[in-house]
Amino acid sequence: MGEKRESTVEMLVGNNDWVIRKENGIKYGYHITQCMFSSGNINERRRMGEIVTENEIVVDLFCGIGYYTLPILMKDNVKHVYSCEWNINAIKALKFNLDNNNVKIKCTILEGDNRVTTNGLENIADRVLLGLLPTAEESYNVALKCLKEEGGVLHIHGLAPSGNHQVFLSETTEKLLKINLNYKIINCKINKIKSYAPHWDHLVLDIEIGKNNS
Ligand SMILES: C[S@@+](CC[C@H](N)C(=O)[O-])C[C@H]1O[C@@H](n2cnc3c(N)ncnc32)[C@H](O)[C@@H]1O
């Protein structure tokens, strides 16, 4: 709950709340009374591990304990991942996870609000992940700032009515194009991650952005 996605789990028996969850060969360690873990996002974690191509620079704006950062690093074709997070407990777990999965060498953790910590990342990224619900809208301008001048891919999470996924896509692309007129949308894909609530779905948009030459 809350803007740092803190856990609401309470220990009823015992006091050791540390767990290591193994998924697709990746070990995710975290304190279950401190951090979240969305088991319903399993396919998206796998997909992010498969989608990155050779030598990409990735910015993960809401990385948590490494839900997407870890699968991307495990694939080993990425050049570098910049992982942003402001929850100190999630950062501690992320540091443990990078070490425990032997992937810390290609990752830089940016601790604090991504609207501030990404100030040195202008024009650097091939791909930016915006994994925040209900919306990552406040960081759309950050994502576009990080993207290379020639463009790249954004993965934008959000919610939409189950009967109308298109509305999330059209509203999001409209907002992006208003922020930076130098870009155009080349390609879009809507992916459903899971049912979020009755008649509402958690979606992620793959939006390929290119330079607007007109
Ligand atoms: C919902 S969690 C990540 C969920 C994950 N992407 C998934 O779908 O399983 C989002 C994380 O972003 C962090 N966060 C939210 N706003 C942030 C900001 N402005 N800067 C840095 N981290 C932020 C929260 O602390 C939280 O750990």
Coordinates of N, CA and C and ligand atoms in Angstrom, one line a residue:
M1 N 0.8 -1.2 0.0 CA 0.0 0.0 0.0 C 0.9 1.3 0.0
G2 N 0.3 2.4 -0.4 CA 1.0 3.7 -0.4 C 1.9 3.9 -1.5
E3 N 2.5 5.0 -1.6 CA 3.4 5.3 -2.7 C 4.7 4.6 -2.7
K4 N 5.0 3.9 -1.6 CA 6.2 3.1 -1.6 C 5.9 1.6 -1.7
R5 N 4.6 1.3 -1.9 CA 4.1 -0.1 -2.1 C 4.6 -1.0 -0.9
E6 N 4.3 -0.5 0.3 CA 4.8 -1.3 1.5 C 3.8 -2.5 1.7
S7 N 4.3 -3.5 2.3 CA 3.6 -4.7 2.5 C 2.6 -4.5 3.7
T8 N 1.5 -5.3 3.7 CA 0.6 -5.2 4.8 C 0.6 -6.5 5.6
V9 N 1.5 -7.4 5.2 CA 1.6 -8.7 5.8 C 2.0 -8.6 7.3
E10 N 1.4 -9.4 8.2 CA 1.8 -9.4 9.6 C 2.2 -10.8 9.9
M11 N 3.2 -11.0 10.7 CA 3.7 -12.3 11.1 C 2.8 -12.7 12.3
L12 N 2.1 -13.9 12.2 CA 1.3 -14.4 13.3 C 2.1 -15.4 14.1
V13 N 3.0 -16.1 13.5 CA 3.8 -17.1 14.2 C 5.3 -16.9 13.7
G14 N 6.2 -16.9 14.7 CA 7.6 -16.7 14.3 C 7.9 -15.3 14.0
N15 N 9.2 -15.0 13.8 CA 9.6 -13.6 13.5 C 10.6 -13.5 12.4
N16 N 10.8 -14.5 11.7 CA 11.7 -14.4 10.5 C 10.8 -14.3 9.2
D17 N 10.8 -13.1 8.7 CA 9.9 -12.8 7.6 C 10.7 -12.8 6.2
W18 N 11.9 -13.2 6.2 CA 12.7 -13.2 5.0 C 12.4 -14.4 4.2
V19 N 12.1 -14.2 2.9 CA 11.8 -15.3 2.0 C 12.7 -15.1 0.7
I20 N 13.0 -16.3 0.1 CA 13.6 -16.2 -1.3 C 12.6 -17.0 -2.2
R21 N 12.1 -16.2 -3.1 CA 11.2 -16.8 -4.1 C 11.9 -17.1 -5.4
K22 N 11.8 -18.4 -5.8 CA 12.5 -18.8 -7.0 C 11.6 -18.9 -8.2
E23 N 11.9 -18.2 -9.3 CA 11.0 -18.1 -10.4 C 11.8 -18.1 -11.7
N24 N 11.6 -18.9 -12.6 CA 12.4 -18.9 -13.9 C 13.9 -18.9 -13.7
G25 N 14.4 -19.6 -12.6 CA 15.8 -19.6 -12.4 C 16.3 -18.3 -11.7
I26 N 15.4 -17.4 -11.3 CA 15.9 -16.2 -10.6 C 15.4 -16.2 -9.2
K27 N 16.3 -15.8 -8.3 CA 16.0 -15.8 -6.8 C 15.6 -14.3 -6.4
Y28 N 14.4 -14.2 -5.9 CA 13.9 -12.9 -5.4 C 13.8 -13.0 -3.9
G29 N 14.8 -12.3 -3.2 CA 14.7 -12.3 -1.8 C 14.1 -11.0 -1.3
Y30 N 13.3 -11.1 -0.2 CA 12.7 -9.9 0.3 C 12.0 -10.2 1.7
H31 N 11.8 -9.2 2.5 CA 11.1 -9.3 3.8 C 9.6 -9.2 3.4
I32 N 8.8 -10.3 3.7 CA 7.4 -10.2 3.3 C 6.6 -9.2 4.1
T33 N 7.1 -8.7 5.3 CA 6.4 -7.7 6.0 C 6.8 -6.3 5.5
Q34 N 7.8 -6.2 4.6 CA 8.2 -4.9 4.1 C 8.0 -4.6 2.7
C35 N 8.1 -5.6 1.8 CA 8.0 -5.4 0.4 C 6.9 -6.2 -0.3
M36 N 6.4 -5.7 -1.4 CA 5.4 -6.4 -2.2 C 6.0 -7.4 -3.1
F37 N 5.1 -8.4 -3.5 CA 5.5 -9.3 -4.6 C 4.2 -9.7 -5.3
S38 N 4.1 -9.3 -6.6 CA 2.8 -9.6 -7.3 C 3.0 -10.9 -8.1
S39 N 2.5 -12.0 -7.6 CA 2.7 -13.3 -8.2 C 2.0 -13.3 -9.6
G40 N 0.9 -12.5 -9.7 CA 0.2 -12.4 -11.0 C 1.0 -11.8 -12.1
N41 N 2.1 -11.2 -11.8 CA 2.9 -10.6 -12.9 C 4.0 -11.5 -13.4
I42 N 3.9 -12.8 -13.1 CA 4.9 -13.8 -13.5 C 5.3 -13.8 -15.0
N43 N 4.2 -13.7 -15.8 CA 4.5 -13.8 -17.3 C 5.2 -12.5 -17.8
E44 N 4.9 -11.4 -17.1 CA 5.5 -10.1 -17.5 C 7.0 -10.1 -17.1
R45 N 7.3 -10.7 -15.9 CA 8.7 -10.8 -15.5 C 9.4 -11.7 -16.6
R46 N 8.8 -12.8 -17.0 CA 9.5 -13.6 -18.0 C 9.7 -12.9 -19.3
R47 N 8.6 -12.2 -19.7 CA 8.6 -11.5 -21.0 C 9.7 -10.4 -21.0
M48 N 9.9 -9.7 -19.9 CA 10.9 -8.6 -19.9 C 12.3 -9.3 -20.0
G49 N 12.5 -10.5 -19.5 CA 13.7 -11.2 -19.6 C 14.0 -11.5 -21.1
E50 N 13.0 -11.7 -21.9 CA 13.1 -12.2 -23.2 C 13.2 -11.0 -24.3
I51 N 12.7 -9.9 -23.9 CA 12.4 -8.8 -24.9 C 13.7 -8.0 -25.2
V52 N 14.6 -7.9 -24.3 CA 15.7 -7.0 -24.5 C 16.7 -7.6 -25.5
T53 N 17.1 -6.7 -26.5 CA 18.1 -7.2 -27.5 C 19.5 -6.8 -27.1
E54 N 20.5 -7.3 -27.9 CA 21.9 -7.1 -27.6 C 22.3 -5.6 -27.4
N55 N 23.0 -5.4 -26.3 CA 23.7 -4.1 -26.0 C 22.7 -3.0 -25.7
E56 N 21.5 -3.3 -25.3 CA 20.6 -2.2 -24.9 C 20.9 -1.5 -23.6
I57 N 20.6 -0.3 -23.5 CA 20.6 0.4 -22.2 C 19.2 0.6 -21.7
V58 N 18.9 0.1 -20.5 CA 17.5 0.0 -20.0 C 17.4 0.9 -18.8
V59 N 16.3 1.6 -18.6 CA 16.0 2.4 -17.4 C 14.7 1.8 -16.8
D60 N 14.8 1.3 -15.6 CA 13.7 0.7 -14.9 C 13.3 1.7 -13.9
L61 N 12.2 2.5 -14.1 CA 11.9 3.7 -13.3 C 11.3 3.3 -11.9
F62 N 10.7 2.1 -11.8 CA 10.0 1.7 -10.6 C 10.4 0.3 -10.3
C63 N 11.7 0.1 -9.9 CA 12.2 -1.3 -10.0 C 11.9 -2.2 -8.8
G64 N 11.5 -1.6 -7.6 CA 11.2 -2.4 -6.4 C 12.4 -3.3 -6.1
I65 N 12.1 -4.6 -5.8 CA 13.2 -5.5 -5.4 C 13.9 -6.1 -6.6
G66 N 13.5 -5.6 -7.8 CA 14.2 -6.1 -9.0 C 13.3 -7.0 -9.9
Y67 N 11.9 -6.8 -9.8 CA 11.0 -7.6 -10.5 C 11.3 -7.8 -12.0
Y68 N 11.6 -6.7 -12.6 CA 12.0 -6.7 -14.1 C 13.5 -6.6 -14.3
T69 N 14.1 -5.8 -13.4 CA 15.6 -5.6 -13.5 C 16.3 -6.9 -13.5
L70 N 15.9 -7.8 -12.6 CA 16.7 -9.1 -12.5 C 16.5 -10.0 -13.7
P71 N 15.3 -10.2 -14.3 CA 15.2 -11.0 -15.5 C 16.0 -10.4 -16.6
I72 N 16.0 -9.1 -16.7 CA 16.7 -8.5 -17.8 C 18.2 -8.7 -17.7
L73 N 18.7 -8.6 -16.5 CA 20.1 -8.8 -16.2 C 20.6 -10.2 -16.4
M74 N 19.7 -11.1 -16.0 CA 20.0 -12.6 -16.1 C 20.2 -13.0 -17.5
K75 N 19.5 -12.4 -18.5 CA 19.6 -12.7 -19.9 C 21.0 -12.4 -20.4
D76 N 21.7 -11.4 -19.8 CA 23.1 -11.1 -20.0 C 23.4 -10.5 -21.4
N77 N 22.4 -10.1 -22.2 CA 22.8 -9.4 -23.5 C 22.7 -7.9 -23.3
V78 N 22.1 -7.5 -22.2 CA 21.9 -6.1 -22.0 C 23.3 -5.4 -21.7
K79 N 23.3 -4.1 -22.1 CA 24.6 -3.4 -21.8 C 24.6 -2.8 -20.4
H80 N 23.5 -2.2 -20.0 CA 23.4 -1.7 -18.6 C 22.0 -1.4 -18.2
V81 N 21.7 -1.6 -17.0 CA 20.4 -1.3 -16.4 C 20.5 -0.2 -15.3
Y82 N 19.7 0.9 -15.4 CA 19.6 1.8 -14.4 C 18.3 1.6 -13.7
S83 N 18.4 1.3 -12.4 CA 17.2 0.9 -11.6 C 16.9 1.9 -10.6
C84 N 15.7 2.5 -10.7 CA 15.3 3.6 -9.8 C 14.3 3.0 -8.7
E85 N 14.5 3.5 -7.5 CA 13.6 3.1 -6.4 C 13.8 4.0 -5.2
W86 N 12.7 4.3 -4.5 CA 12.8 5.2 -3.4 C 12.4 4.5 -2.1
N87 N 12.0 3.3 -2.1 CA 11.7 2.6 -0.8 C 13.0 1.9 -0.3
I88 N 13.4 2.3 0.8 CA 14.7 1.9 1.3 C 14.8 0.3 1.5
N89 N 13.6 -0.2 2.0 CA 13.6 -1.7 2.2 C 13.7 -2.5 0.9
A90 N 13.0 -1.9 -0.2 CA 13.1 -2.5 -1.5 C 14.5 -2.4 -2.0
I91 N 15.2 -1.3 -1.8 CA 16.6 -1.1 -2.3 C 17.5 -2.1 -1.6
K92 N 17.3 -2.3 -0.3 CA 18.1 -3.3 0.4 C 18.0 -4.7 -0.2
A93 N 16.7 -5.1 -0.5 CA 16.4 -6.4 -1.1 C 17.0 -6.4 -2.5
L94 N 16.9 -5.4 -3.2 CA 17.4 -5.3 -4.6 C 19.0 -5.6 -4.6
K95 N 19.6 -4.9 -3.6 CA 21.1 -5.1 -3.5 C 21.4 -6.5 -3.2
F96 N 20.7 -7.1 -2.3 CA 20.9 -8.5 -2.0 C 20.7 -9.4 -3.2
N97 N 19.6 -9.1 -4.0 CA 19.2 -9.9 -5.1 C 20.2 -9.8 -6.3
L98 N 20.8 -8.6 -6.5 CA 21.8 -8.4 -7.6 C 23.0 -9.3 -7.2
D99 N 23.4 -9.3 -6.0 CA 24.5 -10.0 -5.5 C 24.3 -11.5 -5.6
N100 N 23.1 -11.9 -5.0 CA 22.8 -13.3 -4.9 C 22.6 -14.0 -6.2
N101 N 22.2 -13.2 -7.3 CA 22.0 -13.8 -8.6 C 23.2 -13.5 -9.5
N102 N 24.3 -12.9 -8.9 CA 25.5 -12.6 -9.6 C 25.4 -11.7 -10.8
V103 N 24.5 -10.7 -10.7 CA 24.3 -9.8 -11.9 C 24.5 -8.3 -11.5
K104 N 25.3 -8.1 -10.5 CA 25.3 -6.6 -10.0 C 26.2 -5.8 -10.9
I105 N 27.1 -6.4 -11.7 CA 28.1 -5.6 -12.5 C 27.5 -4.7 -13.5
K106 N 26.3 -5.1 -14.1 CA 25.8 -4.2 -15.1 C 24.6 -3.4 -14.6
C107 N 24.5 -3.2 -13.3 CA 23.3 -2.5 -12.8 C 23.8 -1.3 -11.9
T108 N 23.2 -0.1 -12.2 CA 23.4 1.0 -11.3 C 22.0 1.3 -10.6
I109 N 22.1 1.4 -9.3 CA 20.8 1.7 -8.5 C 20.8 3.2 -8.3
L110 N 19.7 3.8 -8.7 CA 19.5 5.3 -8.4 C 18.4 5.4 -7.3
E111 N 18.9 5.7 -6.1 CA 18.1 5.8 -4.9 C 17.4 7.1 -4.8
G112 N 16.1 7.1 -4.7 CA 15.3 8.3 -4.5 C 14.2 8.4 -5.6
D113 N 13.7 9.6 -5.6 CA 12.6 9.9 -6.6 C 13.1 9.9 -8.0
N114 N 12.6 9.1 -8.9 CA 13.1 9.0 -10.2 C 13.0 10.3 -11.0
R115 N 12.1 11.2 -10.6 CA 12.0 12.5 -11.2 C 13.2 13.4 -11.0
V116 N 14.0 13.0 -10.0 CA 15.2 13.7 -9.6 C 16.4 12.9 -10.0
T117 N 16.4 11.6 -9.6 CA 17.6 10.8 -9.7 C 18.0 10.5 -11.2
T118 N 17.1 10.7 -12.1 CA 17.4 10.4 -13.5 C 18.0 11.7 -14.2
N119 N 18.3 12.7 -13.5 CA 18.8 13.9 -14.1 C 20.0 13.8 -15.0
G120 N 20.8 12.8 -14.7 CA 22.0 12.6 -15.5 C 21.8 11.6 -16.6
L121 N 20.6 11.1 -16.8 CA 20.3 10.0 -17.8 C 19.6 10.5 -19.1
E122 N 19.8 11.8 -19.4 CA 19.1 12.3 -20.6 C 19.7 11.6 -21.9
N123 N 18.8 11.2 -22.8 CA 19.2 10.7 -24.1 C 20.1 9.5 -24.0
I124 N 19.8 8.5 -23.1 CA 20.7 7.4 -22.9 C 20.0 6.0 -23.2
A125 N 18.7 5.9 -23.1 CA 18.0 4.6 -23.0 C 17.4 4.1 -24.3
D126 N 17.6 2.8 -24.5 CA 16.9 2.2 -25.7 C 15.5 1.7 -25.2
R127 N 15.3 1.6 -23.9 CA 14.1 1.0 -23.4 C 13.9 1.6 -22.0
V128 N 12.6 2.0 -21.7 CA 12.3 2.5 -20.3 C 11.1 1.7 -19.8
L129 N 11.2 1.2 -18.6 CA 10.1 0.5 -18.0 C 9.3 1.4 -17.0
L130 N 8.0 1.4 -17.1 CA 7.2 2.3 -16.1 C 6.2 1.4 -15.5
G131 N 6.7 0.6 -14.5 CA 5.8 -0.4 -13.9 C 5.2 0.0 -12.6
L132 N 4.3 1.0 -12.7 CA 3.6 1.5 -11.5 C 2.1 1.6 -11.7
L133 N 1.4 1.1 -10.7 CA -0.1 1.1 -10.8 C -0.6 2.1 -9.7
P134 N -1.7 2.8 -9.8 CA -2.6 2.7 -11.0 C -2.1 3.4 -12.2
T135 N -1.1 4.3 -12.0 CA -0.6 5.0 -13.2 C 0.9 5.5 -13.0
A136 N 1.7 5.5 -14.0 CA 3.0 6.0 -13.9 C 3.1 7.4 -14.6
E137 N 1.9 8.0 -14.8 CA 1.8 9.2 -15.6 C 2.8 10.3 -15.2
E138 N 3.0 10.4 -13.8 CA 3.9 11.5 -13.4 C 5.3 11.4 -13.8
S139 N 5.6 10.2 -14.4 CA 7.0 10.0 -14.8 C 7.1 9.8 -16.4
Y140 N 6.0 10.1 -17.1 CA 6.0 10.0 -18.6 C 7.1 10.9 -19.1
N141 N 7.2 12.1 -18.6 CA 8.2 13.1 -19.1 C 9.6 12.6 -18.8
V142 N 9.8 11.9 -17.6 CA 11.1 11.4 -17.2 C 11.5 10.3 -18.2
A143 N 10.5 9.4 -18.6 CA 10.8 8.3 -19.5 C 11.2 8.9 -20.8
L144 N 10.5 9.9 -21.3 CA 10.9 10.5 -22.7 C 12.2 11.2 -22.6
K145 N 12.5 11.8 -21.5 CA 13.8 12.4 -21.3 C 15.0 11.4 -21.4
C146 N 14.8 10.2 -20.7 CA 15.8 9.2 -20.7 C 16.0 8.5 -22.1
L147 N 15.0 8.5 -22.9 CA 15.0 7.8 -24.1 C 16.0 8.4 -25.1
K148 N 16.7 7.6 -25.9 CA 17.7 8.2 -26.9 C 16.9 9.1 -27.8
E149 N 17.7 10.1 -28.3 CA 17.1 11.1 -29.2 C 16.4 10.4 -30.4
E150 N 17.0 9.3 -30.9 CA 16.4 8.6 -32.1 C 15.2 7.8 -31.7
G151 N 14.9 7.6 -30.4 CA 13.8 6.9 -29.9 C 14.1 5.6 -29.3
G152 N 13.1 4.8 -29.0 CA 13.3 3.5 -28.3 C 11.9 3.0 -27.9
V153 N 11.9 2.1 -26.9 CA 10.6 1.5 -26.5 C 10.3 1.8 -25.1
L154 N 9.0 2.2 -24.9 CA 8.5 2.4 -23.5 C 7.5 1.2 -23.2
H155 N 7.6 0.7 -21.9 CA 6.7 -0.3 -21.4 C 5.9 0.4 -20.3
I156 N 4.7 0.8 -20.6 CA 3.9 1.6 -19.7 C 2.7 0.8 -19.1
H157 N 2.8 0.6 -17.8 CA 1.7 -0.2 -17.1 C 0.6 0.8 -16.7
G158 N -0.6 0.2 -16.6 CA -1.8 1.0 -16.2 C -3.0 0.1 -16.2
L159 N -4.1 0.7 -15.9 CA -5.4 0.0 -15.7 C -6.4 0.4 -16.8
A160 N -7.2 -0.5 -17.2 CA -8.3 -0.2 -18.2 C -9.5 -1.0 -18.0
P161 N -10.7 -0.6 -18.4 CA -11.9 -1.4 -18.3 C -11.7 -2.7 -19.1
S162 N -12.1 -3.8 -18.6 CA -11.9 -5.1 -19.3 C -12.5 -5.0 -20.7
G163 N -13.6 -4.3 -20.9 CA -14.2 -4.2 -22.3 C -13.6 -3.2 -23.2
N164 N -12.6 -2.4 -22.7 CA -12.1 -1.3 -23.5 C -10.6 -1.0 -23.2
H165 N -9.8 -1.9 -23.7 CA -8.3 -1.7 -23.5 C -7.8 -0.5 -24.3
Q166 N -8.5 -0.3 -25.4 CA -8.0 0.7 -26.4 C -7.9 2.1 -25.8
V167 N -8.8 2.4 -24.8 CA -8.9 3.7 -24.2 C -7.6 4.1 -23.5
F168 N -7.0 3.1 -22.9 CA -5.7 3.3 -22.2 C -4.6 3.7 -23.2
L169 N -4.6 2.9 -24.3 CA -3.6 3.2 -25.3 C -3.8 4.6 -25.9
S170 N -5.0 4.9 -26.3 CA -5.2 6.2 -27.0 C -4.9 7.4 -26.0
E171 N -5.3 7.3 -24.8 CA -5.1 8.4 -23.8 C -3.6 8.5 -23.6
T172 N -2.9 7.3 -23.5 CA -1.4 7.4 -23.2 C -0.6 8.0 -24.3
T173 N -0.9 7.5 -25.5 CA -0.2 8.0 -26.7 C -0.4 9.5 -26.9
E174 N -1.6 10.0 -26.6 CA -1.9 11.4 -26.7 C -1.1 12.2 -25.7
K175 N -1.0 11.7 -24.5 CA -0.2 12.4 -23.4 C 1.2 12.4 -23.8
L176 N 1.8 11.3 -24.3 CA 3.2 11.3 -24.6 C 3.5 12.3 -25.7
L177 N 2.7 12.3 -26.8 CA 3.0 13.2 -27.9 C 2.9 14.7 -27.5
K178 N 2.1 15.0 -26.5 CA 2.0 16.4 -26.0 C 3.2 16.8 -25.3
I179 N 3.9 15.8 -24.6 CA 5.1 16.1 -23.8 C 6.3 16.4 -24.7
N180 N 6.4 15.6 -25.7 CA 7.6 15.9 -26.6 C 7.3 15.8 -28.1
L181 N 7.2 16.9 -28.7 CA 6.8 17.0 -30.1 C 7.9 16.5 -31.1
N182 N 9.1 16.2 -30.5 CA 10.1 15.7 -31.4 C 10.0 14.2 -31.7
Y183 N 9.0 13.5 -31.0 CA 8.8 12.1 -31.2 C 7.5 11.8 -31.9
K184 N 7.5 10.6 -32.6 CA 6.3 10.1 -33.1 C 6.1 8.6 -32.6
I185 N 4.9 8.1 -32.7 CA 4.7 6.7 -32.3 C 4.8 5.8 -33.5
I186 N 5.7 4.9 -33.5 CA 5.9 4.0 -34.6 C 5.0 2.7 -34.5
N187 N 4.9 2.2 -33.3 CA 4.2 1.0 -33.2 C 3.7 0.8 -31.7
C188 N 2.5 0.2 -31.6 CA 2.0 0.0 -30.2 C 1.4 -1.4 -30.1
K189 N 1.6 -2.0 -28.9 CA 1.0 -3.2 -28.6 C 0.4 -3.2 -27.2
I190 N -0.8 -3.7 -27.1 CA -1.5 -3.8 -25.7 C -1.3 -5.2 -25.2
N191 N -0.8 -5.4 -24.0 CA -0.6 -6.7 -23.4 C -1.4 -6.7 -22.1
K192 N -2.2 -7.8 -21.9 CA -2.9 -7.9 -20.6 C -2.0 -8.7 -19.7
I193 N -1.8 -8.1 -18.5 CA -1.0 -8.8 -17.5 C -1.9 -9.7 -16.6
K194 N -3.0 -9.1 -16.1 CA -3.9 -9.9 -15.3 C -5.2 -9.1 -15.1
S195 N -6.2 -9.8 -14.5 CA -7.4 -9.1 -14.1 C -7.0 -8.4 -12.8
Y196 N -7.4 -7.1 -12.6 CA -6.9 -6.4 -11.5 C -8.0 -6.3 -10.4
A197 N -9.2 -6.1 -10.9 CA -10.4 -6.0 -10.1 C -11.6 -6.3 -11.0
P198 N -12.8 -6.5 -10.4 CA -13.9 -6.8 -11.3 C -14.1 -5.8 -12.4
H199 N -14.0 -6.3 -13.7 CA -14.1 -5.5 -14.9 C -13.0 -4.5 -15.1
W200 N -11.9 -4.7 -14.4 CA -10.7 -3.9 -14.7 C -9.5 -4.7 -14.9
D201 N -8.6 -4.4 -15.9 CA -7.4 -5.2 -16.1 C -6.2 -4.4 -15.9
H202 N -5.1 -5.1 -15.6 CA -3.8 -4.5 -15.5 C -3.1 -4.8 -16.9
L203 N -2.8 -3.7 -17.6 CA -2.2 -3.8 -18.9 C -0.8 -3.3 -18.9
V204 N 0.0 -3.7 -19.9 CA 1.2 -3.0 -20.2 C 1.3 -2.7 -21.7
L205 N 1.6 -1.4 -22.0 CA 1.6 -1.0 -23.4 C 3.1 -1.1 -23.9
D206 N 3.4 -1.7 -25.0 CA 4.7 -1.6 -25.6 C 4.6 -0.5 -26.6
I207 N 5.3 0.6 -26.4 CA 5.1 1.7 -27.3 C 6.5 2.1 -27.9
E208 N 6.6 1.8 -29.2 CA 7.9 2.1 -29.9 C 7.8 3.6 -30.4
I209 N 8.8 4.3 -30.0 CA 8.9 5.8 -30.3 C 10.0 6.0 -31.3
G210 N 9.7 6.9 -32.2 CA 10.8 7.3 -33.2 C 10.9 8.8 -33.3
K211 N 11.9 9.3 -34.0 CA 12.1 10.7 -34.2 C 11.1 11.3 -35.2
N212 N 10.5 12.4 -34.8 CA 9.5 13.0 -35.7 C 10.3 14.0 -36.7
N213 N 10.4 13.6 -37.9 CA 11.2 14.4 -38.8 C 10.4 15.5 -39.6
S214 N 9.1 15.4 -39.4 CA 8.2 16.3 -40.1 C 8.2 17.7 -39.5
Ligands
LIG1 C1 4.4 -1.4 -7.7 S1 6.1 -1.5 -7.4 C2 6.8 -2.3 -8.7 C3 5.9 -3.3 -9.2 C4 6.5 -4.1 -10.3 N1 6.8 -3.2 -11.4 C5 5.6 -5.2 -10.7 O1 4.7 -4.9 -11.6 O2 5.6 -6.3 -10.1 C6 6.5 0.1 -7.8 C7 7.8 0.6 -7.0 O3 8.1 1.9 -7.5 C8 8.5 2.7 -6.3 N2 8.2 4.1 -6.7 C9 7.0 4.7 -6.8 N3 7.2 6.0 -7.2 C10 8.5 6.2 -7.3 C11 9.3 7.3 -7.7 N4 8.8 8.5 -8.0 N5 10.7 7.1 -7.7 C12 11.2 6.0 -7.4 N6 10.5 4.9 -7.0 C13 9.2 5.0 -7.0 C14 7.7 2.1 -5.2 O4 8.4 2.3 -4.0 C15 7.6 0.6 -5.5 O5 8.6 -0.2 -4.9

